[in-house]
CSV table of C-alpha atoms and ligand atoms in Angstrom, one decimal:
chain,number,residue,atom,x,y,z
A,1,MET,CA,80.9,121.8,104.0
A,2,SER,CA,83.6,122.6,106.2
A,3,GLY,CA,86.0,125.4,106.0
A,4,ASN,CA,89.1,123.1,105.6
A,5,PRO,CA,89.9,122.4,101.8
A,6,LEU,CA,91.4,119.1,102.7
A,7,TYR,CA,87.5,118.1,103.4
A,8,GLU,CA,84.2,117.6,102.4
A,9,ILE,CA,81.6,117.4,105.0
A,10,HIS,CA,78.2,115.9,103.8
A,11,ASP,CA,76.8,114.3,107.0
A,12,PRO,CA,77.9,115.6,110.6
A,13,ARG,CA,78.8,111.8,111.5
A,14,PHE,CA,82.3,112.4,109.1
A,15,GLN,CA,83.3,115.1,111.9
A,16,GLN,CA,84.1,112.3,114.2
A,17,LEU,CA,86.2,110.3,111.4
A,18,ILE,CA,88.6,112.5,110.7
A,19,ILE,CA,90.9,115.3,112.1
A,20,GLY,CA,90.8,118.7,111.6
A,21,SER,CA,94.0,119.6,111.9
A,22,ALA,CA,95.6,116.6,110.1
A,23,ALA,CA,97.7,117.0,106.9
A,24,LEU,CA,97.6,115.4,103.8
A,25,ASP,CA,101.2,113.6,103.6
A,26,GLU,CA,103.0,113.1,100.0
A,27,LEU,CA,105.1,110.6,101.3
A,28,TYR,CA,106.5,109.4,97.5
A,29,SER,CA,105.9,110.8,93.9
A,30,GLY,CA,107.1,109.3,90.8
A,31,CYS,CA,104.8,106.4,90.0
A,32,ARG,CA,103.1,106.3,86.7
A,33,TRP,CA,100.1,104.2,88.2
A,34,ALA,CA,99.9,103.5,92.1
A,35,GLU,CA,98.0,101.0,93.3
A,36,GLY,CA,97.6,98.2,95.7
A,37,PRO,CA,98.8,99.1,99.1
A,38,VAL,CA,99.3,96.7,101.5
A,39,TRP,CA,100.6,97.6,105.2
A,40,PHE,CA,102.9,95.5,107.3
A,41,GLY,CA,102.7,96.0,110.5
A,42,ASP,CA,105.7,93.6,111.6
A,43,ALA,CA,108.0,95.9,109.6
A,44,ASN,CA,106.2,99.1,110.1
A,45,GLN,CA,106.1,99.5,106.2
A,46,LEU,CA,104.0,99.9,103.7
A,47,VAL,CA,103.9,98.1,100.1
A,48,TRP,CA,102.6,99.0,97.0
A,49,SER,CA,102.4,98.3,93.1
A,50,ASP,CA,103.4,101.2,90.4
A,51,ILE,CA,101.8,98.9,87.5
A,52,PRO,CA,103.0,100.7,84.3
A,53,ASN,CA,106.8,100.9,86.0
A,54,GLN,CA,106.7,97.0,86.7
A,55,ARG,CA,107.5,97.2,90.1
A,56,MET,CA,106.6,97.1,93.7
A,57,LEU,CA,107.7,99.7,96.1
A,58,ARG,CA,108.2,100.2,99.7
A,59,TRP,CA,108.0,102.7,102.3
A,60,VAL,CA,109.4,102.2,105.5
A,61,ASP,CA,108.0,104.6,108.4
A,62,GLY,CA,111.0,106.9,109.0
A,63,GLY,CA,113.8,105.1,106.6
A,64,GLY,CA,112.2,106.4,102.8
A,65,VAL,CA,111.3,104.8,99.7
A,66,SER,CA,113.3,101.5,98.2
A,67,VAL,CA,112.1,99.0,95.3
A,68,PHE,CA,110.6,96.0,96.8
A,69,ARG,CA,109.9,93.8,93.8
A,70,SER,CA,111.2,94.6,90.2
A,71,PRO,CA,110.3,93.2,87.4
A,72,SER,CA,106.9,92.7,89.5
A,73,ASN,CA,104.6,90.9,86.2
A,74,PHE,CA,102.6,94.3,86.5
A,75,THR,CA,101.2,93.4,89.9
A,76,ASN,CA,98.3,95.5,90.8
A,77,GLY,CA,96.0,94.7,94.1
A,78,ASN,CA,98.0,93.4,97.2
A,79,THR,CA,96.9,92.0,100.5
A,80,ARG,CA,98.4,89.4,103.2
A,81,ASP,CA,96.7,86.0,104.4
A,82,ARG,CA,96.6,85.1,107.9
A,83,GLN,CA,99.8,84.0,108.2
A,84,GLY,CA,101.4,87.5,107.2
A,85,ARG,CA,101.8,86.3,103.3
A,86,LEU,CA,102.0,88.7,100.9
A,87,VAL,CA,98.9,88.0,98.1
A,88,SER,CA,99.3,89.7,94.8
A,89,CYS,CA,97.2,90.1,91.6
A,90,GLU,CA,99.2,90.1,88.5
A,91,HIS,CA,98.2,91.4,85.3
A,92,GLY,CA,100.8,90.1,83.3
A,93,LEU,CA,101.0,86.4,84.0
A,94,ARG,CA,97.3,87.0,84.6
A,95,ARG,CA,97.3,85.2,88.6
A,96,VAL,CA,96.9,85.1,91.7
A,97,THR,CA,100.0,84.9,93.5
A,98,ARG,CA,101.3,84.2,97.3
A,99,THR,CA,104.7,84.7,98.1
A,100,GLU,CA,106.1,82.6,100.6
A,101,PRO,CA,108.4,83.6,103.7
A,102,ASP,CA,111.6,82.3,102.0
A,103,GLY,CA,110.4,84.7,98.7
A,104,ALA,CA,109.4,81.8,96.8
A,105,ILE,CA,106.0,82.5,94.5
A,106,THR,CA,102.8,80.2,94.9
A,107,VAL,CA,100.4,80.5,92.1
A,108,LEU,CA,96.8,80.4,93.8
A,109,ALA,CA,94.9,80.9,90.5
A,110,GLU,CA,95.6,81.2,86.7
A,111,SER,CA,92.5,79.6,85.0
A,112,TYR,CA,89.0,78.9,85.3
A,113,GLY,CA,86.9,76.5,83.2
A,114,GLY,CA,90.2,75.6,81.4
A,115,LYS,CA,90.8,79.1,80.2
A,116,ARG,CA,93.2,82.0,81.6
A,117,LEU,CA,91.8,84.4,84.1
A,118,ASN,CA,91.6,88.2,82.2
A,119,SER,CA,93.7,89.9,84.8
A,120,PRO,CA,93.3,89.7,88.7
A,121,ASN,CA,92.9,93.1,89.9
A,122,ASP,CA,92.1,93.4,93.5
A,123,VAL,CA,92.3,90.4,96.4
A,124,ILE,CA,91.1,90.2,100.0
A,125,VAL,CA,91.4,87.2,102.3
A,126,ARG,CA,88.7,86.1,104.8
A,127,SER,CA,89.6,84.8,108.3
A,128,ASP,CA,88.6,81.1,107.1
A,129,GLY,CA,91.7,81.6,104.7
A,130,SER,CA,89.7,81.9,101.5
A,131,VAL,CA,90.7,84.3,98.8
A,132,TRP,CA,88.5,86.4,97.5
A,133,PHE,CA,89.6,88.4,93.8
A,134,THR,CA,88.3,90.3,91.1
A,135,ASP,CA,88.7,89.6,87.5
A,136,PRO,CA,88.3,92.5,85.1
A,137,SER,CA,90.0,93.0,81.5
A,138,TYR,CA,92.2,96.1,82.3
A,139,GLY,CA,95.7,94.4,82.3
A,140,ILE,CA,95.1,92.9,78.9
A,141,LEU,CA,93.3,96.0,77.2
A,142,SER,CA,96.8,97.2,76.5
A,143,ASP,CA,100.6,97.1,76.8
A,144,TYR,CA,100.6,99.7,79.5
A,145,GLU,CA,99.0,98.0,82.5
A,146,GLY,CA,99.9,94.3,81.5
A,147,TYR,CA,100.1,92.5,77.5
A,148,LYS,CA,97.5,93.2,75.4
A,149,SER,CA,95.8,90.1,74.8
A,150,PRO,CA,92.5,88.7,73.9
A,151,GLN,CA,90.0,87.7,76.7
A,152,GLU,CA,89.6,84.4,77.1
A,153,GLN,CA,86.7,84.3,80.3
A,154,ALA,CA,83.4,85.2,78.5
A,155,THR,CA,82.8,87.8,81.6
A,156,ARG,CA,84.5,89.6,84.2
A,157,ASN,CA,83.9,87.9,87.2
A,158,VAL,CA,84.8,87.6,91.5
A,159,TYR,CA,86.1,84.7,92.2
A,160,ARG,CA,86.5,82.7,95.7
A,161,LEU,CA,89.3,80.1,96.5
A,162,ASP,CA,88.9,77.7,98.8
A,163,PRO,CA,91.4,77.3,101.4
A,164,GLU,CA,91.1,73.9,101.8
A,165,THR,CA,90.8,72.4,98.5
A,166,GLY,CA,92.4,75.0,96.2
A,167,ALA,CA,89.2,74.9,94.2
A,168,LEU,CA,88.2,78.5,92.5
A,169,ASP,CA,84.7,79.1,92.4
A,170,MET,CA,82.8,82.1,90.5
A,171,LEU,CA,80.8,83.8,92.5
A,172,VAL,CA,79.4,86.5,90.2
A,173,ASN,CA,79.6,87.1,86.7
A,174,ASP,CA,77.4,90.3,86.1
A,175,PHE,CA,80.0,93.0,86.3
A,176,LEU,CA,81.5,94.9,83.8
A,177,GLN,CA,84.4,95.6,85.5
A,178,PRO,CA,84.7,94.3,88.9
A,179,ASN,CA,87.7,96.1,90.7
A,180,GLY,CA,88.1,96.7,94.4
A,181,LEU,CA,86.3,94.7,97.2
A,182,ALA,CA,86.2,94.6,101.0
A,183,PHE,CA,84.4,92.6,103.8
A,184,SER,CA,82.1,94.2,106.2
A,185,PRO,CA,84.0,94.1,109.7
A,186,ASP,CA,81.7,90.7,110.6
A,187,GLU,CA,82.4,89.3,107.3
A,188,THR,CA,79.0,88.7,106.7
A,189,LEU,CA,79.1,91.3,103.5
A,190,LEU,CA,81.1,91.6,100.5
A,191,TYR,CA,81.5,95.0,98.9
A,192,VAL,CA,82.8,95.1,95.2
A,193,ALA,CA,83.0,98.1,93.1
A,194,ASP,CA,82.1,98.0,89.5
A,195,SER,CA,84.5,100.5,87.6
A,196,GLY,CA,82.7,99.7,84.3
A,197,ALA,CA,82.5,103.8,83.6
A,198,SER,CA,86.1,103.7,83.3
A,199,HIS,CA,85.5,103.0,79.3
A,200,ALA,CA,82.1,103.6,78.9
A,201,PRO,CA,80.7,106.9,80.5
A,202,GLU,CA,76.9,105.2,80.9
A,203,ALA,CA,78.6,102.1,82.6
A,204,PRO,CA,78.4,101.4,86.0
A,205,ARG,CA,80.5,103.7,88.5
A,206,HIS,CA,79.0,102.2,91.8
A,207,ILE,CA,79.7,99.5,94.7
A,208,ARG,CA,77.6,96.6,95.0
A,209,VAL,CA,77.0,94.9,98.1
A,210,PHE,CA,76.2,90.9,98.8
A,211,ASP,CA,75.2,88.9,101.6
A,212,ILE,CA,77.7,86.1,102.3
A,213,LEU,CA,75.8,83.0,102.8
A,214,ASP,CA,77.8,80.1,104.7
A,215,GLY,CA,81.4,82.1,104.2
A,216,LYS,CA,81.2,80.7,100.6
A,217,ARG,CA,78.2,82.2,98.4
A,218,LEU,CA,77.0,85.7,97.6
A,219,GLU,CA,73.3,86.6,97.2
A,220,ASN,CA,71.0,89.6,97.7
A,221,SER,CA,72.9,92.0,95.0
A,222,ARG,CA,72.3,95.5,95.5
A,223,VAL,CA,73.4,99.2,94.8
A,224,PHE,CA,75.2,100.0,98.0
A,225,ALA,CA,76.5,103.7,96.6
A,226,THR,CA,77.5,105.7,93.6
A,227,ILE,CA,80.5,107.6,93.1
A,228,ASP,CA,79.8,111.2,91.8
A,229,LYS,CA,83.6,112.0,90.6
A,230,GLY,CA,85.1,109.1,88.4
A,231,ILE,CA,84.8,105.9,89.2
A,232,PRO,CA,85.5,103.5,92.2
A,233,ASP,CA,88.4,101.5,92.6
A,234,GLY,CA,90.2,100.2,95.8
A,235,MET,CA,88.3,100.5,99.4
A,236,ARG,CA,88.8,99.7,102.6
A,237,VAL,CA,86.1,99.3,105.7
A,238,ASP,CA,86.8,100.4,109.1
A,239,THR,CA,86.0,98.5,112.4
A,240,SER,CA,82.7,100.7,112.4
A,241,GLY,CA,81.7,99.4,109.2
A,242,ASN,CA,82.1,102.8,107.5
A,243,VAL,CA,83.2,101.8,103.7
A,244,TRP,CA,86.4,104.3,102.4
A,245,SER,CA,86.2,104.5,98.8
A,246,SER,CA,88.7,105.5,95.8
A,247,ALA,CA,87.2,108.3,93.7
A,248,ALA,CA,88.5,110.7,91.2
A,249,ASP,CA,88.4,113.3,93.5
A,250,GLY,CA,89.8,111.6,96.5
A,251,VAL,CA,88.4,109.0,99.4
A,252,HIS,CA,84.8,109.1,99.7
A,253,CYS,CA,83.7,107.8,102.8
A,254,PHE,CA,80.1,106.1,103.2
A,255,ALA,CA,77.9,104.9,106.3
A,256,PRO,CA,77.1,101.4,106.9
A,257,ASP,CA,73.6,102.4,104.9
A,258,GLY,CA,75.3,103.9,102.0
A,259,THR,CA,74.7,107.2,103.0
A,260,LEU,CA,78.0,109.4,101.8
A,261,LEU,CA,79.3,111.1,105.5
A,262,GLY,CA,82.1,113.3,103.3
A,263,LYS,CA,85.2,113.4,101.5
A,264,ILE,CA,89.2,113.7,101.7
A,265,LEU,CA,89.9,115.9,98.9
A,266,VAL,CA,93.2,114.5,97.1
A,267,PRO,CA,95.1,116.3,94.1
A,268,GLN,CA,95.4,113.4,91.6
A,269,THR,CA,92.8,110.6,90.8
A,270,VAL,CA,92.7,107.9,93.5
A,271,ALA,CA,93.0,104.1,93.0
A,272,ASN,CA,93.4,102.8,96.3
A,273,LEU,CA,94.1,103.0,99.8
A,274,THR,CA,94.4,101.0,103.3
A,275,PHE,CA,94.7,101.7,106.7
A,276,GLY,CA,98.3,101.3,108.3
A,277,GLY,CA,100.7,102.4,111.3
A,278,PRO,CA,100.7,101.1,114.6
A,279,ARG,CA,97.4,102.5,115.4
A,280,ARG,CA,95.8,101.5,112.2
A,281,ASN,CA,94.8,104.9,112.0
A,282,ARG,CA,96.6,106.4,109.2
A,283,LEU,CA,94.8,106.1,105.6
A,284,PHE,CA,97.8,105.5,102.9
A,285,ILE,CA,96.3,106.2,99.4
A,286,THR,CA,97.6,105.5,96.0
A,287,ALA,CA,97.1,108.3,94.1
A,288,THR,CA,98.1,108.0,90.2
A,289,ARG,CA,101.8,109.6,90.6
A,290,SER,CA,101.8,109.5,94.4
A,291,LEU,CA,101.5,107.8,98.1
A,292,TYR,CA,99.6,109.8,100.5
A,293,ALA,CA,98.9,109.3,103.9
A,294,ILE,CA,96.8,111.1,106.4
A,295,TYR,CA,95.9,110.3,110.1
A,296,VAL,CA,92.2,109.4,110.6
A,297,THR,CA,90.2,108.5,114.0
A,298,ALA,CA,88.9,105.6,112.3
A,299,THR,CA,90.7,102.2,112.7
A,300,GLY,CA,90.7,99.7,109.8
A,301,ALA,CA,88.4,96.5,110.1
A,302,GLN,CA,91.1,94.5,107.9
A,303,VAL,CA,93.3,92.2,109.9
A,304,PRO,CA,96.4,91.4,109.4
B,401,MG,MG1,91.6,97.9,91.4
């Protein structure tokens, strides 16, 4: 433990990733459930989702907060593709969309096997342009974060959308609630959170890791790390391969071997995070009602 109440140091390596004098800045408060942070370096802004309030918000460095999109169809996770286009998971319409430069919405995925998706939750784009996303049931459980509806898929899966053919492949179907996901810096590994314990205490609250074969298949599933406070939701990986995961008490940082290095303690339950800022060394954290940010020495691996 350190003397700094902002951090829990579980391994000396964590000292090299954080800044002892850094502050946790609360950039905005007033969300109901903040999620899906995505950094736009070209506009020096962060966009995120406020799911129950049916809106997406935008924080501009030096310029304050404004509404980015409303209604948002209960958008949850967001990312950008290699062309910088916004890719989003919509609970409300149970689909993954891309926002074109002119603002038009392109539907990337909304069904599998002739049945509607559950409620896409989080999404990432690989350097080959493929779109990978999770499809738990949170957005159809109630009218709070979407529209209460029957689940049509037999399971809650992880999918990959092929950039050439547009075909949707189901990669894994044995999660209770697949949630946040991230690639290792070299894109040979995929991390996926199982947040099943959100509604069943004995259910998984861990992150699994898979080997990626041929850029399109997963094998060798194993538990990477278990979250000891709350559940894992969104996560990001830094350029050294450390995994930064959301949890009830803050952000947990794991070494590539799964060792818990330390925590950044946050006053509210963390749902997601992303690296941003001009140097990609500022961690933006969506935590229940608020957007927080803190500078670290680590640098986000995700591009753009
Ligand atoms: Mg999530």
